[in-house]
XYZ file of C-alpha atoms in Angstrom:
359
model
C 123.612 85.233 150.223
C 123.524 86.142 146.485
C 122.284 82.590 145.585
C 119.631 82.972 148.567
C 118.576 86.383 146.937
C 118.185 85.064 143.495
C 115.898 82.017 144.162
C 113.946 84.057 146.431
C 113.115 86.361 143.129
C 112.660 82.980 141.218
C 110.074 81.620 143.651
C 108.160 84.977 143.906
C 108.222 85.048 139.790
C 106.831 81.609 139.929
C 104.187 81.857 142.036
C 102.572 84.872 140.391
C 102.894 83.491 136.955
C 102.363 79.657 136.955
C 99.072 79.885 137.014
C 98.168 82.253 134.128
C 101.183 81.029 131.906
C 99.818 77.327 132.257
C 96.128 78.435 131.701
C 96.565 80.402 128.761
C 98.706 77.512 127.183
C 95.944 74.701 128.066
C 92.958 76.961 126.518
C 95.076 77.724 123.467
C 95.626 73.718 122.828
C 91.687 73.251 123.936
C 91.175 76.010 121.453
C 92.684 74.450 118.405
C 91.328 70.627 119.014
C 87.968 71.600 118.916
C 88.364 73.875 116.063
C 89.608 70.578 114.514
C 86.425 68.607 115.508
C 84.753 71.173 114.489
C 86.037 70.980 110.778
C 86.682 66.832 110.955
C 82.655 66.845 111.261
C 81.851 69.068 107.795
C 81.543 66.140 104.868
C 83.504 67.941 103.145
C 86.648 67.615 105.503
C 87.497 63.818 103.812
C 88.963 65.797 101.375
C 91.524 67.667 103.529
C 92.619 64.703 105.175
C 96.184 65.486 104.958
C 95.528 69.432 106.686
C 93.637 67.749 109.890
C 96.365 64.828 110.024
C 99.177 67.694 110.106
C 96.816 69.976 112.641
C 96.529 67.032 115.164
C 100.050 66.057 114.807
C 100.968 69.332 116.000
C 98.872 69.410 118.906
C 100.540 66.048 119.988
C 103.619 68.191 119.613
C 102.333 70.541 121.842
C 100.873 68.214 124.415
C 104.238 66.488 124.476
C 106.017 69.549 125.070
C 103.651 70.464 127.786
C 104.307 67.655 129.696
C 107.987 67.301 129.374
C 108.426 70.748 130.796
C 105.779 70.895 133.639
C 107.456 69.468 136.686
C 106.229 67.458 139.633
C 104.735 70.527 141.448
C 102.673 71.511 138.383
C 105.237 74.153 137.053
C 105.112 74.238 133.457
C 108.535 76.265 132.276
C 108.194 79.932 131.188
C 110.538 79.032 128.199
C 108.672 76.365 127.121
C 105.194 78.542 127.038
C 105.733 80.263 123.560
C 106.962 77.467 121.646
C 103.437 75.302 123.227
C 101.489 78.276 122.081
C 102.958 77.862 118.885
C 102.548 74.996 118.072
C 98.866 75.359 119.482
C 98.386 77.600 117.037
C 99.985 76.408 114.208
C 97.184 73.817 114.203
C 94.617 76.131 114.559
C 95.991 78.209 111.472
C 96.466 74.752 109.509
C 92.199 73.816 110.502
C 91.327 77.654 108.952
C 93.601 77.676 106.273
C 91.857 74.277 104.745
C 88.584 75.806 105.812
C 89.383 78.784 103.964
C 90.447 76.607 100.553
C 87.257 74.363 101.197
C 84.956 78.301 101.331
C 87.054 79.014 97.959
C 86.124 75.694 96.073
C 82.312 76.219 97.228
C 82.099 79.871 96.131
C 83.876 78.750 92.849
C 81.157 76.203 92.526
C 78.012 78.618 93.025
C 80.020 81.285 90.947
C 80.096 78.331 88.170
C 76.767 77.659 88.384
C 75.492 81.270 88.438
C 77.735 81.951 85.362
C 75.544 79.252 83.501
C 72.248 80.157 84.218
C 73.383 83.382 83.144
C 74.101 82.093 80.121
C 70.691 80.271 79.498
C 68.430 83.856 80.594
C 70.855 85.380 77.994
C 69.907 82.682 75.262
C 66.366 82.873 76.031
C 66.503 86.513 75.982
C 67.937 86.425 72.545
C 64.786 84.123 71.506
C 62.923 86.436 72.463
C 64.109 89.203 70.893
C 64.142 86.980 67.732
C 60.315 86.751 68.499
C 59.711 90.688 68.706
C 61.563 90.919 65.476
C 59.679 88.168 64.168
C 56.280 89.959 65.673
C 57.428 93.340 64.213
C 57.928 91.998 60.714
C 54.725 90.308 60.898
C 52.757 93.128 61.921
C 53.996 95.260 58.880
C 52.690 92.385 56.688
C 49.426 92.361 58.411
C 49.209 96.316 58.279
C 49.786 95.203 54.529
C 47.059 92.840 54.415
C 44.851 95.035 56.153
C 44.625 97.375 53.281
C 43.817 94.522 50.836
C 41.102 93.479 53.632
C 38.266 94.471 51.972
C 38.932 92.698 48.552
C 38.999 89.496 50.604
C 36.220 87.326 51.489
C 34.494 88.471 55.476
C 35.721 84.663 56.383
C 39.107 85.467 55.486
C 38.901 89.021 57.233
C 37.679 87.419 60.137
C 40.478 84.598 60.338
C 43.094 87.359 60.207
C 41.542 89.102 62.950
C 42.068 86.269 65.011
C 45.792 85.859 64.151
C 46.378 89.222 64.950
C 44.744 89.005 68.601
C 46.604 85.455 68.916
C 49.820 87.278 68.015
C 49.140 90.075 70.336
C 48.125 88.206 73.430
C 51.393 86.023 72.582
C 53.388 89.773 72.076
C 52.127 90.402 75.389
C 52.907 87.147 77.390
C 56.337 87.193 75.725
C 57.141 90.923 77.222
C 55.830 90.215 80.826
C 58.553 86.931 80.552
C 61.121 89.539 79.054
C 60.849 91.254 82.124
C 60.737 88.756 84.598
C 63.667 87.061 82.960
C 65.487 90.611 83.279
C 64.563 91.105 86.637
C 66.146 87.390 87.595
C 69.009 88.204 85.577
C 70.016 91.449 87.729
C 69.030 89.373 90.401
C 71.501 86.685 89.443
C 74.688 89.614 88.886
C 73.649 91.218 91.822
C 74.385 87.790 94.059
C 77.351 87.391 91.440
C 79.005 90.274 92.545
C 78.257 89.704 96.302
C 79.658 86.096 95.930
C 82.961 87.747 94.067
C 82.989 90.120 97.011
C 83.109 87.529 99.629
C 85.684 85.455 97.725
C 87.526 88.677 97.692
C 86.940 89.492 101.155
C 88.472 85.259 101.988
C 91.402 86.122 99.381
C 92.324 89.109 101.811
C 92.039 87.350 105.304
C 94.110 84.188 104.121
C 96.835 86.606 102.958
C 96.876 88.245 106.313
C 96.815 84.969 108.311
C 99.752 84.059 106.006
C 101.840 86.914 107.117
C 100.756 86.207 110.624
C 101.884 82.694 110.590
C 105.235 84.024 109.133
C 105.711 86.607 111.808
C 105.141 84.063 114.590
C 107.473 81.485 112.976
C 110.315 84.070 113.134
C 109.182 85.056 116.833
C 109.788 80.976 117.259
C 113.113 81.423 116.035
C 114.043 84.457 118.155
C 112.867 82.152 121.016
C 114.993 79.872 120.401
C 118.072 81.800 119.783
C 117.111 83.726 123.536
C 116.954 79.599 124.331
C 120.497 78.892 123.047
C 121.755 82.161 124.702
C 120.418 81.061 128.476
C 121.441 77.862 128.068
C 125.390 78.922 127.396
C 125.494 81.869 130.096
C 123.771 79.396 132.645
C 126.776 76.319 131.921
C 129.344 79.632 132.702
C 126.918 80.134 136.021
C 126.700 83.712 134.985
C 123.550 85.681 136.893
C 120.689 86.824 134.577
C 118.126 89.127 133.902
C 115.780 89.336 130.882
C 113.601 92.092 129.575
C 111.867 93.173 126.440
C 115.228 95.212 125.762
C 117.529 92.045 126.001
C 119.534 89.678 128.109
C 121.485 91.278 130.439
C 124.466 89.617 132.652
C 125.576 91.034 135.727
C 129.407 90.447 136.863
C 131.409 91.807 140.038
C 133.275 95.265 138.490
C 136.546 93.355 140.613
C 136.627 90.710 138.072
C 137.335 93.292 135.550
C 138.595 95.937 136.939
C 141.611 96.818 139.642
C 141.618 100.059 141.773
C 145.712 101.139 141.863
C 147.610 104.057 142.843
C 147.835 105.035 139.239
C 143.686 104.443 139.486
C 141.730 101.442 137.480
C 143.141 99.244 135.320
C 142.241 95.800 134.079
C 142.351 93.184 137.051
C 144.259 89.725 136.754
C 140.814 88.237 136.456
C 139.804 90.034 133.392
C 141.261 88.171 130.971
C 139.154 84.984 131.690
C 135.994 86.794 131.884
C 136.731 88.758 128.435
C 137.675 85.684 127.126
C 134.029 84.037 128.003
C 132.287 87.331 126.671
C 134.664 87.393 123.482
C 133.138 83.734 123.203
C 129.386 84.881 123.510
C 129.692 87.746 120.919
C 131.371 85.607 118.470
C 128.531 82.954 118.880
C 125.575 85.109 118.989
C 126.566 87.807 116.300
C 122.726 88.974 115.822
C 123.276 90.857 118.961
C 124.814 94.380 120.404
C 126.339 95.023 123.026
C 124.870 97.602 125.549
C 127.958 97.937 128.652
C 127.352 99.505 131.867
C 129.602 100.168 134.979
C 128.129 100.844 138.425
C 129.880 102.425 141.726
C 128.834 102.499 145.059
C 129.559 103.661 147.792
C 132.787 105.859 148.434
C 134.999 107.232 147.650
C 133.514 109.202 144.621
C 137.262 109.427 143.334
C 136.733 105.588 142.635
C 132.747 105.056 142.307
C 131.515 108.604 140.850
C 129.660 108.671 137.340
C 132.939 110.012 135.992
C 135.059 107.249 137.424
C 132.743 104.011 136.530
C 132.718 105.588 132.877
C 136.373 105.521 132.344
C 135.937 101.897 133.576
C 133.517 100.856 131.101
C 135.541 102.383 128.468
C 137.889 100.059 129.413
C 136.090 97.218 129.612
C 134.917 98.265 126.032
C 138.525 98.579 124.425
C 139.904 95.419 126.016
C 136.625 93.311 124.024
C 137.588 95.180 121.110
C 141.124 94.481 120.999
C 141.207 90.520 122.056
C 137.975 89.934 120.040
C 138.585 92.308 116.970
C 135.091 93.553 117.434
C 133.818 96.371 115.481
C 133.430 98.924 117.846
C 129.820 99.980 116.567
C 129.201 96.852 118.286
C 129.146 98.280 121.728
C 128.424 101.148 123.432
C 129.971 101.883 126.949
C 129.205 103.999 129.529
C 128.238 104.872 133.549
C 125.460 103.083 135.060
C 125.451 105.653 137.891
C 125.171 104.488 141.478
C 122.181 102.512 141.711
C 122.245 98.987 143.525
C 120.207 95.785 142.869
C 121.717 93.852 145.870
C 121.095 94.994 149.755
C 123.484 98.376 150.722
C 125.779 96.225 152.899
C 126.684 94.453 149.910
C 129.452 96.677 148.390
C 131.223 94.617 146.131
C 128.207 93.308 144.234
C 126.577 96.625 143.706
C 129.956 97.498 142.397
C 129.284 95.671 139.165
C 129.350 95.941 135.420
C 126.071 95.113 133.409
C 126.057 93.708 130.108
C 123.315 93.820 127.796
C 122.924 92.177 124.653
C 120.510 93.583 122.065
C 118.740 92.807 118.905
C 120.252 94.437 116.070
């Protein structure tokens, strides 16, 4: 009946989540390749052959893995999910992070070329203010000449007349250039300063997709520790329940415990099972232990809140003893009377829970 009762929660699980589990994963490996062929067609991409070799290498990975675990009946496995997404998006990051040092190159390219025709408006403002000098001293020695004018001959009057409207038309044309050269060189800082901006702006993003990609690569690890954990409890055909909290395994309370005259006290079964838990808390160190006992049922002598905590105290000492755990480790105490399996079945709701946490 218990085996009946678990794939029966297995098959309902599986039919509500296959399809958006599957979907998500295909649309997250869609995603990615065509941000690839997006990038493969920019000219520039020949030069970041290596980033779009590594990018489609690990969508293969992730096609490969989608496969492998999607069964007959179109099932892809929930524990294979994350690790597809993954790797889905560890080739999207690896397209935008090239993208992102292709932007850089560009803007340090315009910023280049700004920087020298900044340069030339600032040499061919200095010529001109060589020329205004030049003008300046030039009209102190014709302000000179002017008052030695009239001892000169009229032709020689009239010839400097002419020089000094020549100089002042060319005084004239070389402010209005002055200007327009100063208005293209705020121009030119203006965009300078928008294009450091933007770089700025890239700078920023990258370093955030960085720490991104680092947080998901230690949720991939996490993943695969939770993998190596299922994977043991299922060869000890252990039941199992998982949650955002933890893993938590679920054992009859007889196996542990024995119900005498004296009242409970380890059962002749407990040493095997404390054994196989001393086993997983050795192996799995990055988790604690969260221990609950459950009654049900009468009498309350035996199953009351009271009663099932003095249990899981000594379910608690017994680890720590055999397994010379430190007892910060795990925390013990009544899971109260609630059952997970129908009311008729007594001896299953009478159980002890054991949850392992992340530290």
């Amino acid at each position: 009946m218990k085996k009946l009762f678990v794939i029966a929660i297995v098959l309902f699980y599986a039919s509500t989540c296959i399809a958006s589990d599957k979907d998500k994963v295909l649309y997250q490996i869609e995603k990615a390749r065509s941000i690839i062929k997006e990038f493969t067609a920019k000219p520039e991409s020949v030069n970041y052959a290596d980033d779009i070799t590594m990018a489609w290498n690990y969508i293969k990975i992730a096609e490969t893995e989608f496969q492998k675990n999607t069964n007959i009946l179109g099932k892809l496995s929930d524990q294979a999910v994350p690790t597809i997404i993954h790797y889905a998006n560890m080739a999207e990051f690896t397209i935008r992070i090239a993208l992102s040092r292709l932007e850089k190159a560009s803007h340090e390219k315009e910023i280049s070329r700004l920087e020298g025709l900044i340069s030339d408006i600032k040499a061919k403002i200095k010529v001109l203010e060589d020329k205004d000098a030049e003008i300046i001293r030039l009209k102190k020695e014709l302000e000179k000449a002017k008052s030695d004018i009239t001892k000169l001959p009229s032709e020689i009057s009239k010839e400097k007349d002419l020089e000094i409207e020549r100089l002042s038309k060319e005084v004239s044309a070389l402010k209005s250039e002055k200007e327009e050269l100063n208005t293209k060189l705020t121009s030119l800082k203006k965009e300078l300063d928008d294009k450091n901006k933007a770089f700025e702006a890239l700078q920023t993003e990258l370093k955030y997709k960085l720490i991104e990609l680092t947080k998901m690569q230690k949720d991939l690890h996490s993943l695969g520790k939770l993998k190596e954990f299922l994977d043991v409890v299922g060869v000890l055909g252990i039941p199992v329940r998982t949650s955002e909290n933890g893993v938590t395994i679920v054992i009859p309370r007889r196996d542990f415990i024995k119900i005498t005259s004296k009242g409970a006290v380890l059962s002749p079964t407990s040493e095997k099972v404390i054994s196989q838990l001393i086993s997983l808390i050795k192996r799995f160190p990055e988790y604690r232990i969260a221990l609950k006992v459950y009654g049900f049922g009468q009498p309350t002598k035996y199953e009351g809140t009271k009663a099932t905590e003095h249990m899981a105290i000594i379910v608690k000492d017994a680890l720590i003893q055999r397994g010379n755990i430190t007892p910060e480790m795990i925390t013990a105490e009544s899971g109260g009377n609630m059952p997970i399996f129908p009311k008729d079945a007594v001896e299953l709701n009478r159980r002890v829970e054991i949850t392992f946490l992340t530290k």
